[in-house]
């Protein structure tokens, strides 16, 4: 086993000499100081900058569920755009590192814009156990890990869990169409929520139904405040 991992390490180094790393979004060869994205693409990321407006679109959309302290999406998602390529790598190409990197960058942006001490704990929207098994990691938790580190707080990866579906097979089939909303969330550890400034994170906001369900459960455990950050939001 040990020998195998040494061989893999050696092989990876060797392969990167022959096959250099390419930028995820423009495919240009990366220089040594660059990671995943080239400098140009990094500075051309389609940021929403919606943190500058407390009453932004996401805030309006989600505060119909519960009073929120803050809501923000880092990037704009457009078809065939940079964000789509990045999310694709994050979700389907075994690349949690890009999520972590984005989280760290956004955490740094928020800190330098006065968001220090606004949050206590990051909790990711949990992945369905079947998907987690398939993918091996929760992409929202990858982003959350980086975000927590950028914000100088911590992430409780199992702060929320999805309850196992106990319905019968036929019912289950009917319910699969409602996959996102039929899952029941529960709190993993209520002590990390009670009287805490909780920051829920997700990858892309679509209908907001899943986030709404999570907020509902978190709200029941009396946090001091609730906030939401997503990696991306579709362009209007
Ligand atoms: Zn690039």
Coordinates of N, CA and C and ligand atoms in Angstrom, one line a residue:
X1 N 0.8 -1.2 0.0 CA 0.0 0.0 0.0 C 0.9 1.2 0.0
X2 N 1.9 1.3 0.9 CA 2.8 2.4 1.1 C 3.5 2.6 -0.2
X3 N 4.1 1.5 -0.7 CA 4.8 1.6 -2.0 C 4.0 2.2 -3.1
X4 N 2.7 1.7 -3.1 CA 1.8 2.2 -4.2 C 1.7 3.7 -4.1
X5 N 1.5 4.2 -2.9 CA 1.3 5.7 -2.8 C 2.6 6.5 -3.2
X6 N 3.7 5.9 -2.9 CA 5.0 6.5 -3.3 C 5.1 6.5 -4.8
X7 N 4.7 5.4 -5.4 CA 4.7 5.3 -6.9 C 3.8 6.3 -7.5
X8 N 2.5 6.4 -6.9 CA 1.6 7.4 -7.4 C 2.1 8.8 -7.3
X9 N 2.7 9.2 -6.2 CA 3.3 10.5 -6.0 C 4.3 10.8 -7.1
X10 N 5.2 9.8 -7.3 CA 6.3 10.0 -8.3 C 5.7 10.1 -9.7
X11 N 4.7 9.3 -9.9 CA 4.0 9.3 -11.2 C 3.4 10.6 -11.5
X12 N 2.7 11.2 -10.5 CA 2.1 12.5 -10.6 C 3.1 13.6 -11.0
X13 N 4.2 13.6 -10.3 CA 5.3 14.6 -10.6 C 5.8 14.4 -12.0
X14 N 6.0 13.2 -12.3 CA 6.5 12.8 -13.6 C 5.5 13.3 -14.7
X15 N 4.2 13.0 -14.5 CA 3.2 13.3 -15.5 C 3.1 14.8 -15.7
X16 N 3.2 15.5 -14.5 CA 3.0 17.0 -14.7 C 4.1 17.6 -15.5
X17 N 5.3 16.9 -15.5 CA 6.4 17.4 -16.4 C 6.0 17.2 -17.9
X18 N 5.5 16.1 -18.2 CA 5.1 15.8 -19.6 C 3.8 16.5 -19.9
X19 N 2.8 16.4 -19.0 CA 1.5 17.0 -19.2 C 1.3 18.1 -18.3
X20 N 1.7 19.3 -18.6 CA 1.5 20.4 -17.7 C 0.1 20.7 -17.3
X21 N -0.2 21.4 -16.2 CA -1.5 21.7 -15.8 C -2.1 22.9 -16.7
X22 N -3.4 22.7 -16.9 CA -4.0 23.8 -17.8 C -5.1 24.5 -16.9
X23 N -5.3 25.7 -17.3 CA -6.4 26.5 -16.7 C -7.7 25.9 -16.9
X24 N -8.5 25.8 -15.8 CA -9.8 25.1 -15.9 C -10.8 25.8 -16.9
X25 N -10.6 27.1 -17.1 CA -11.6 27.8 -17.9 C -11.1 28.2 -19.3
X26 N -9.8 28.5 -19.5 CA -9.4 28.9 -20.8 C -8.4 27.9 -21.4
X27 N -8.0 26.9 -20.6 CA -7.2 25.8 -21.0 C -5.7 26.2 -21.3
X28 N -5.3 27.4 -21.0 CA -4.0 27.9 -21.2 C -3.1 27.2 -20.1
X29 N -1.8 26.9 -20.5 CA -0.9 26.2 -19.6 C -0.6 27.1 -18.4
X30 N -0.7 26.5 -17.2 CA -0.4 27.3 -16.0 C 1.0 27.5 -15.7
X31 N 1.4 28.6 -15.2 CA 2.8 28.8 -14.7 C 2.9 28.2 -13.2
X32 N 4.1 28.1 -12.7 CA 4.2 27.4 -11.4 C 3.4 28.1 -10.3
X33 N 3.3 29.4 -10.3 CA 2.6 30.1 -9.2 C 1.1 30.0 -9.3
X34 N 0.6 29.6 -10.4 CA -0.8 29.5 -10.6 C -1.4 28.1 -10.3
X35 N -2.6 28.2 -9.8 CA -3.2 26.9 -9.4 C -4.6 26.9 -10.0
X36 N -4.9 25.9 -10.7 CA -6.3 25.7 -11.3 C -6.7 26.7 -12.3
X37 N -6.6 28.0 -12.0 CA -7.0 29.1 -12.9 C -5.8 29.9 -13.2
X38 N -5.7 30.4 -14.5 CA -4.6 31.4 -14.8 C -5.0 32.7 -14.2
X39 N -4.0 33.6 -14.1 CA -4.2 34.9 -13.5 C -5.3 35.7 -14.2
X40 N -5.3 35.7 -15.5 CA -6.3 36.4 -16.3 C -7.7 35.9 -15.9
X41 N -7.9 34.6 -15.9 CA -9.2 34.1 -15.6 C -9.6 34.4 -14.2
X42 N -8.7 34.3 -13.3 CA -9.0 34.6 -11.9 C -9.5 36.1 -11.7
X43 N -8.9 37.0 -12.4 CA -9.3 38.4 -12.3 C -10.5 38.7 -13.2
X44 N -10.8 37.8 -14.1 CA -12.0 38.0 -14.9 C -13.2 37.2 -14.4
X45 N -13.1 36.6 -13.2 CA -14.3 35.9 -12.7 C -15.5 36.7 -12.6
X46 N -16.6 36.2 -13.1 CA -17.9 37.1 -13.1 C -18.4 37.2 -11.7
X47 N -17.9 38.1 -10.8 CA -18.3 38.2 -9.5 C -19.6 39.0 -9.4
X48 N -20.5 38.7 -8.5 CA -21.8 39.4 -8.5 C -21.6 40.7 -7.7
X49 N -20.6 40.7 -6.7 CA -20.4 41.9 -5.8 C -21.7 42.2 -5.1
X50 N -22.6 41.2 -4.9 CA -23.9 41.5 -4.3 C -23.8 41.8 -2.8
X51 N -22.6 41.5 -2.2 CA -22.4 41.7 -0.8 C -22.5 43.2 -0.4
X52 N -22.4 44.1 -1.5 CA -22.4 45.5 -1.3 C -23.8 46.0 -1.1
X53 N -24.8 45.2 -1.4 CA -26.2 45.6 -1.3 C -26.9 44.6 -0.4
X54 N -27.2 45.0 0.8 CA -27.9 44.1 1.8 C -29.2 43.5 1.2
X55 N -29.9 44.4 0.5 CA -31.2 44.0 0.0 C -31.1 43.3 -1.4
X56 N -30.0 42.6 -1.7 CA -29.8 42.0 -3.0 C -30.8 41.0 -3.4
X57 N -30.8 40.5 -4.7 CA -31.8 39.5 -5.2 C -31.9 38.3 -4.3
X58 N -30.7 37.7 -3.9 CA -30.8 36.5 -3.1 C -31.4 36.7 -1.8
X59 N -31.0 37.9 -1.2 CA -31.6 38.2 0.1 C -33.1 38.3 0.0
X60 N -33.6 39.0 -1.0 CA -35.0 39.1 -1.2 C -35.7 37.8 -1.4
X61 N -35.0 37.0 -2.2 CA -35.6 35.6 -2.5 C -35.7 34.8 -1.3
X62 N -34.7 34.8 -0.4 CA -34.7 33.9 0.7 C -35.3 34.4 2.0
X63 N -35.4 35.7 2.1 CA -35.9 36.2 3.4 C -37.4 36.0 3.4
X64 N -38.0 35.5 2.4 CA -39.4 35.1 2.5 C -39.6 33.9 3.4
X65 N -38.5 33.2 3.6 CA -38.6 32.0 4.5 C -38.4 32.4 5.9
X66 N -37.3 33.1 6.2 CA -37.0 33.5 7.5 C -36.2 34.8 7.5
X67 N -36.2 35.6 8.6 CA -35.4 36.8 8.6 C -33.9 36.4 8.5
X68 N -33.2 37.0 7.6 CA -31.8 36.7 7.4 C -31.0 37.8 7.8
X69 N -29.8 37.5 8.2 CA -28.8 38.6 8.4 C -28.2 39.0 7.1
X70 N -27.8 38.1 6.3 CA -27.1 38.4 5.1 C -27.2 37.2 4.1
X71 N -27.3 37.6 2.8 CA -27.3 36.5 1.7 C -26.5 37.0 0.6
X72 N -25.7 36.1 0.0 CA -24.8 36.6 -1.1 C -24.4 35.4 -2.0
X73 N -24.2 35.6 -3.3 CA -23.7 34.6 -4.2 C -22.4 35.2 -4.7
X74 N -21.3 34.4 -4.7 CA -20.0 34.9 -5.2 C -20.0 35.2 -6.7
X75 N -20.4 34.2 -7.5 CA -20.3 34.3 -8.9 C -21.6 34.3 -9.7
X76 N -21.6 34.8 -10.9 CA -22.8 34.7 -11.8 C -22.6 33.5 -12.6
X77 N -23.6 32.7 -12.8 CA -23.6 31.5 -13.6 C -24.2 31.8 -14.9
X78 N -23.5 31.6 -16.0 CA -24.1 31.7 -17.3 C -23.7 30.4 -18.1
X79 N -24.6 30.0 -19.0 CA -24.3 28.8 -19.8 C -23.0 29.0 -20.6
X80 N -22.1 28.0 -20.5 CA -20.8 28.0 -21.2 C -19.9 29.1 -20.7
X81 N -20.2 29.7 -19.6 CA -19.3 30.7 -19.0 C -18.3 30.1 -18.1
X82 N -17.4 30.9 -17.5 CA -16.4 30.5 -16.6 C -16.9 29.7 -15.4
X83 N -18.0 30.3 -14.8 CA -18.5 29.7 -13.6 C -19.1 28.3 -13.9
X84 N -19.7 28.1 -15.1 CA -20.2 26.7 -15.4 C -19.0 25.7 -15.5
X85 N -17.9 26.2 -16.1 CA -16.8 25.2 -16.2 C -16.2 24.9 -14.9
X86 N -16.1 25.9 -14.0 CA -15.6 25.7 -12.7 C -16.5 24.7 -11.9
X87 N -17.8 25.0 -11.9 CA -18.7 24.1 -11.2 C -18.7 22.7 -11.7
X88 N -18.5 22.6 -13.0 CA -18.5 21.3 -13.6 C -17.3 20.5 -13.1
X89 N -16.1 21.2 -13.0 CA -14.9 20.5 -12.5 C -15.1 20.2 -11.0
X90 N -15.8 21.1 -10.3 CA -16.0 20.8 -8.9 C -16.9 19.6 -8.6
X91 N -18.0 19.5 -9.5 CA -19.0 18.5 -9.2 C -18.7 17.2 -9.9
X92 N -18.1 17.2 -11.1 CA -18.0 16.0 -11.8 C -16.6 15.5 -12.1
X93 N -15.6 16.3 -11.8 CA -14.2 15.9 -12.1 C -13.3 15.8 -10.9
X94 N -13.9 15.3 -9.8 CA -13.2 15.0 -8.6 C -12.2 16.2 -8.2
X95 N -12.7 17.4 -8.2 CA -11.9 18.5 -7.9 C -12.4 19.4 -6.8
X96 N -12.4 18.8 -5.6 CA -12.9 19.7 -4.5 C -12.0 20.9 -4.2
X97 N -10.8 20.8 -4.6 CA -9.8 21.8 -4.4 C -10.2 23.2 -5.0
X98 N -10.9 23.1 -6.2 CA -11.3 24.4 -6.8 C -12.4 25.0 -5.9
X99 N -13.2 24.2 -5.3 CA -14.3 24.8 -4.4 C -13.7 25.4 -3.2
X100 N -12.7 24.7 -2.7 CA -12.0 25.3 -1.5 C -11.3 26.6 -1.8
X101 N -10.7 26.6 -3.0 CA -10.0 27.8 -3.4 C -11.0 29.0 -3.5
X102 N -12.1 28.8 -4.2 CA -13.1 29.8 -4.4 C -13.6 30.3 -3.0
X103 N -13.8 29.4 -2.1 CA -14.3 29.7 -0.8 C -13.3 30.6 -0.1
X104 N -12.0 30.3 -0.1 CA -11.0 31.1 0.5 C -11.0 32.5 -0.1
X105 N -11.0 32.6 -1.4 CA -11.0 33.9 -2.1 C -12.2 34.7 -1.6
X106 N -13.4 34.1 -1.6 CA -14.5 34.9 -1.2 C -14.5 35.3 0.2
X107 N -14.0 34.4 1.1 CA -13.8 34.7 2.5 C -12.9 35.9 2.7
X108 N -11.8 35.9 1.9 CA -10.9 37.1 2.0 C -11.5 38.4 1.5
X109 N -12.3 38.3 0.4 CA -13.0 39.5 -0.1 C -13.9 40.0 1.0
X110 N -14.7 39.1 1.6 CA -15.7 39.6 2.6 C -14.9 40.2 3.9
X111 N -13.9 39.6 4.3 CA -13.1 40.1 5.4 C -12.6 41.5 5.1
X112 N -12.1 41.7 3.9 CA -11.5 43.0 3.6 C -12.7 44.0 3.3
X113 N -13.9 43.6 3.4 CA -15.0 44.5 3.2 C -15.9 44.6 4.5
X114 N -15.3 44.4 5.6 CA -15.9 44.6 6.9 C -16.8 43.5 7.4
X115 N -16.6 42.3 6.9 CA -17.4 41.2 7.4 C -16.8 40.4 8.5
X116 N -15.8 40.9 9.1 CA -15.1 40.2 10.3 C -16.2 40.1 11.4
X117 N -16.2 38.9 12.1 CA -17.1 38.7 13.2 C -18.6 38.7 12.9
X118 N -18.9 38.5 11.6 CA -20.3 38.5 11.2 C -20.9 37.1 11.3
X119 N -20.0 36.1 11.3 CA -20.5 34.7 11.3 C -19.7 33.9 12.3
X120 N -20.3 32.8 12.9 CA -19.6 32.0 13.9 C -19.2 30.6 13.3
X121 N -20.1 30.1 12.5 CA -19.9 28.7 12.0 C -20.5 28.5 10.6
X122 N -19.8 27.8 9.8 CA -20.3 27.5 8.4 C -20.9 26.1 8.4
X123 N -22.1 26.0 7.9 CA -22.7 24.7 7.7 C -23.1 24.5 6.3
X124 N -22.6 23.5 5.6 CA -23.0 23.2 4.2 C -24.3 22.5 4.1
X125 N -25.0 22.8 3.0 CA -26.2 22.0 2.6 C -25.7 20.6 2.4
X126 N -26.3 19.6 3.2 CA -25.7 18.2 3.0 C -26.2 17.6 1.7
X127 N -25.3 16.8 1.2 CA -25.6 16.0 -0.1 C -26.4 14.8 0.3
X128 N -27.2 14.4 -0.7 CA -27.9 13.1 -0.5 C -26.8 12.0 -0.3
X129 N -27.0 11.1 0.7 CA -26.0 10.1 1.0 C -25.6 9.3 -0.3
X130 N -26.5 9.0 -1.2 CA -26.2 8.3 -2.4 C -25.2 9.0 -3.3
X131 N -25.5 10.3 -3.4 CA -24.6 11.2 -4.2 C -23.2 11.3 -3.5
X132 N -23.2 11.4 -2.2 CA -22.0 11.6 -1.5 C -21.1 10.4 -1.7
X133 N -21.7 9.2 -1.7 CA -21.0 8.0 -1.9 C -20.4 7.9 -3.3
X134 N -21.2 8.4 -4.2 CA -20.7 8.4 -5.6 C -19.6 9.4 -5.9
X135 N -19.8 10.6 -5.3 CA -18.8 11.7 -5.6 C -17.6 11.6 -4.7
X136 N -17.9 11.1 -3.5 CA -16.8 11.1 -2.5 C -16.6 12.3 -1.6
X137 N -17.2 13.4 -2.0 CA -17.2 14.6 -1.2 C -18.4 15.5 -1.5
X138 N -18.7 16.4 -0.6 CA -19.8 17.3 -0.8 C -19.2 18.6 -1.3
X139 N -19.6 19.0 -2.6 CA -19.0 20.2 -3.2 C -19.3 21.4 -2.4
X140 N -20.4 21.5 -1.7 CA -20.8 22.7 -1.0 C -19.8 22.8 0.3
X141 N -19.5 21.6 0.8 CA -18.6 21.5 2.0 C -17.2 21.9 1.6
X142 N -16.8 21.6 0.3 CA -15.5 22.0 -0.2 C -15.4 23.5 -0.2
X143 N -16.4 24.1 -0.7 CA -16.5 25.6 -0.8 C -16.5 26.1 0.7
X144 N -17.4 25.5 1.5 CA -17.5 25.9 2.9 C -16.2 25.9 3.7
X145 N -15.4 24.9 3.4 CA -14.1 24.7 4.1 C -13.2 25.9 3.8
X146 N -13.1 26.3 2.5 CA -12.3 27.4 2.1 C -12.9 28.7 2.7
X147 N -14.2 28.8 2.6 CA -14.9 30.1 3.1 C -14.6 30.3 4.6
X148 N -14.8 29.2 5.3 CA -14.6 29.2 6.8 C -13.1 29.7 7.1
X149 N -12.2 29.1 6.3 CA -10.8 29.5 6.5 C -10.5 30.9 6.2
X150 N -11.1 31.4 5.1 CA -11.0 32.8 4.7 C -11.6 33.8 5.7
X151 N -12.7 33.3 6.4 CA -13.4 34.2 7.3 C -12.9 34.0 8.7
X152 N -11.9 33.1 8.9 CA -11.2 32.8 10.2 C -12.3 32.2 11.2
X153 N -13.2 31.4 10.6 CA -14.1 30.6 11.5 C -13.9 29.2 11.2
X154 N -14.9 28.3 11.6 CA -14.8 26.9 11.2 C -16.0 26.4 10.6
X155 N -15.9 25.3 9.9 CA -17.0 24.6 9.3 C -17.4 23.4 10.1
X156 N -18.7 23.2 10.3 CA -19.2 22.0 10.9 C -19.9 21.2 9.7
X157 N -19.1 20.3 9.2 CA -19.6 19.7 7.9 C -20.9 18.9 8.2
X158 N -21.1 18.3 9.3 CA -22.3 17.6 9.6 C -23.3 18.3 10.5
X159 N -23.2 19.6 10.4 CA -24.2 20.5 11.1 C -25.6 20.2 10.7
X160 N -25.8 19.9 9.5 CA -27.1 19.4 9.0 C -26.9 18.1 8.3
X161 N -27.9 17.2 8.5 CA -27.8 15.9 7.8 C -29.1 15.6 7.2
X162 N -29.1 14.8 6.1 CA -30.3 14.4 5.4 C -30.8 13.1 6.1
X163 N -32.0 13.1 6.5 CA -32.6 11.9 7.1 C -32.7 10.8 6.0
X164 N -32.5 9.6 6.4 CA -32.7 8.5 5.5 C -34.1 8.4 5.1
X165 N -34.3 8.1 3.8 CA -35.7 7.9 3.4 C -36.2 6.6 3.8
X166 N -37.3 6.6 4.6 CA -37.8 5.3 5.0 C -39.1 4.9 4.3
X167 N -39.5 5.7 3.3 CA -40.8 5.4 2.6 C -40.6 4.1 1.7
X168 N -41.8 3.5 1.4 CA -41.8 2.3 0.6 C -41.3 2.5 -0.8
X169 N -40.9 1.4 -1.5 CA -40.3 1.5 -2.8 C -41.2 2.3 -3.8
X170 N -42.5 2.0 -3.9 CA -43.4 2.6 -4.8 C -43.5 4.1 -4.5
X171 N -43.7 4.4 -3.2 CA -43.7 5.8 -2.8 C -42.5 6.5 -3.2
X172 N -41.4 5.8 -3.0 CA -40.1 6.4 -3.2 C -39.9 6.8 -4.7
X173 N -40.4 5.9 -5.6 CA -40.3 6.2 -7.0 C -41.1 7.5 -7.3
X174 N -42.3 7.6 -6.8 CA -43.1 8.7 -7.0 C -42.4 10.0 -6.5
X175 N -41.7 9.8 -5.4 CA -41.1 10.9 -4.7 C -39.8 11.4 -5.3
X176 N -39.2 10.5 -6.1 CA -37.9 10.8 -6.7 C -37.9 12.1 -7.5
X177 N -39.0 12.4 -8.1 CA -39.1 13.6 -8.9 C -39.0 14.8 -8.1
X178 N -39.3 14.6 -6.8 CA -39.2 15.8 -5.8 C -38.0 15.6 -5.0
X179 N -37.0 15.0 -5.5 CA -35.8 14.6 -4.8 C -35.3 15.7 -3.8
X180 N -35.1 16.9 -4.3 CA -34.6 18.0 -3.5 C -35.4 18.4 -2.3
X181 N -36.7 18.4 -2.5 CA -37.6 18.9 -1.4 C -38.1 17.8 -0.5
X182 N -38.1 16.6 -1.1 CA -38.7 15.5 -0.3 C -37.7 15.0 0.8
X183 N -36.4 15.4 0.7 CA -35.5 15.0 1.7 C -35.7 15.8 3.0
X184 N -35.6 15.1 4.1 CA -35.8 15.7 5.3 C -34.5 16.0 6.0
X185 N -34.3 17.3 6.4 CA -33.1 17.7 7.0 C -33.2 17.6 8.5
X186 N -32.2 17.3 9.2 CA -32.2 17.4 10.6 C -30.8 17.9 11.1
X187 N -30.8 18.4 12.3 CA -29.6 19.0 12.8 C -28.7 18.0 13.4
X188 N -27.4 18.0 13.0 CA -26.4 17.1 13.5 C -26.0 17.3 14.9
X189 N -25.9 18.5 15.3 CA -25.4 18.9 16.7 C -26.0 20.3 17.0
X190 N -27.1 20.3 17.9 CA -27.8 21.5 18.1 C -27.0 22.6 18.8
X191 N -26.0 22.1 19.6 CA -25.2 23.1 20.4 C -24.4 24.0 19.5
X192 N -24.1 23.6 18.2 CA -23.3 24.5 17.4 C -24.2 25.5 16.7
X193 N -25.5 25.4 16.9 CA -26.5 26.4 16.3 C -27.1 27.4 17.3
X194 N -27.4 26.9 18.4 CA -28.1 27.7 19.5 C -27.3 28.9 19.8
X195 N -27.9 30.1 19.6 CA -27.3 31.4 19.9 C -26.0 31.7 19.0
X196 N -25.9 31.0 17.9 CA -24.7 31.2 17.0 C -25.1 31.9 15.8
X197 N -24.1 32.6 15.2 CA -24.3 33.3 13.9 C -24.0 32.3 12.8
X198 N -25.0 31.6 12.3 CA -24.9 30.5 11.4 C -24.8 30.9 9.9
X199 N -23.9 30.4 9.2 CA -23.7 30.7 7.8 C -23.9 29.4 7.0
X200 N -25.1 29.3 6.3 CA -25.4 28.2 5.5 C -24.8 28.4 4.1
X201 N -24.1 27.3 3.5 CA -23.5 27.5 2.2 C -24.0 26.4 1.3
X202 N -24.2 26.8 0.0 CA -24.6 25.9 -1.1 C -23.9 26.2 -2.3
X203 N -24.0 25.3 -3.3 CA -23.3 25.6 -4.6 C -24.0 26.6 -5.5
X204 N -25.1 26.1 -6.1 CA -25.8 27.0 -7.0 C -27.2 27.2 -6.4
X205 N -27.7 28.4 -6.4 CA -29.1 28.6 -5.9 C -30.0 28.5 -7.2
X206 N -31.0 27.7 -7.0 CA -32.0 27.6 -8.1 C -33.3 28.1 -7.6
X207 N -34.2 27.1 -7.2 CA -35.5 27.6 -6.7 C -35.4 28.2 -5.3
X208 N -34.4 27.7 -4.6 CA -34.2 28.2 -3.2 C -35.0 27.2 -2.2
X209 N -35.7 26.2 -2.8 CA -36.5 25.3 -1.9 C -35.6 24.5 -0.9
X210 N -34.5 24.0 -1.4 CA -33.6 23.2 -0.5 C -33.1 24.1 0.6
X211 N -32.6 25.3 0.2 CA -32.0 26.2 1.2 C -33.1 26.6 2.2
X212 N -34.3 26.8 1.7 CA -35.5 27.1 2.5 C -35.7 26.1 3.6
X213 N -35.6 24.8 3.1 CA -35.8 23.7 4.1 C -34.8 23.7 5.1
X214 N -33.5 23.9 4.7 CA -32.4 23.9 5.7 C -32.6 25.1 6.7
X215 N -33.0 26.2 6.2 CA -33.2 27.4 7.0 C -34.2 27.1 8.1
X216 N -35.3 26.4 7.6 CA -36.4 26.1 8.5 C -35.9 25.3 9.7
X217 N -35.1 24.3 9.4 CA -34.6 23.4 10.5 C -33.6 24.2 11.4
X218 N -32.7 24.9 10.8 CA -31.8 25.7 11.6 C -32.5 26.7 12.5
X219 N -33.5 27.3 11.9 CA -34.3 28.3 12.7 C -34.9 27.8 14.0
X220 N -35.3 26.5 13.9 CA -35.9 25.8 15.0 C -35.0 25.7 16.2
X221 N -33.7 25.8 15.9 CA -32.7 25.6 17.0 C -32.1 26.9 17.5
X222 N -32.9 28.0 17.3 CA -32.6 29.3 17.8 C -31.2 29.8 17.6
X223 N -30.8 30.0 16.4 CA -29.5 30.6 16.1 C -29.6 32.1 16.5
X224 N -28.5 32.8 16.7 CA -28.5 34.2 16.9 C -28.9 34.9 15.6
X225 N -28.3 34.4 14.5 CA -28.7 34.9 13.1 C -28.4 33.8 12.1
X226 N -29.1 34.0 11.0 CA -28.9 33.1 9.8 C -28.4 33.8 8.6
X227 N -27.4 33.3 7.9 CA -27.0 33.9 6.7 C -26.8 32.8 5.6
X228 N -26.8 33.2 4.4 CA -26.6 32.2 3.3 C -25.6 32.7 2.3
X229 N -24.6 31.9 1.9 CA -23.7 32.2 0.8 C -23.7 31.0 -0.2
X230 N -23.8 31.3 -1.5 CA -23.7 30.3 -2.5 C -22.6 30.6 -3.4
X231 N -22.0 29.6 -4.0 CA -20.9 29.8 -5.0 C -21.5 30.7 -6.1
X232 N -22.6 30.3 -6.6 CA -23.1 30.9 -7.8 C -24.6 31.1 -7.8
X233 N -25.0 32.1 -8.7 CA -26.4 32.3 -8.9 C -26.6 32.5 -10.4
X234 N -27.7 31.9 -11.0 CA -27.9 32.1 -12.4 C -28.1 33.6 -12.8
X235 N -27.6 34.0 -14.0 CA -27.8 35.4 -14.4 C -29.3 35.6 -14.7
X236 N -29.8 36.8 -14.5 CA -31.2 37.0 -14.7 C -31.5 37.3 -16.2
Ligands
LIG1 ZN1 -7.5 30.9 -17.9

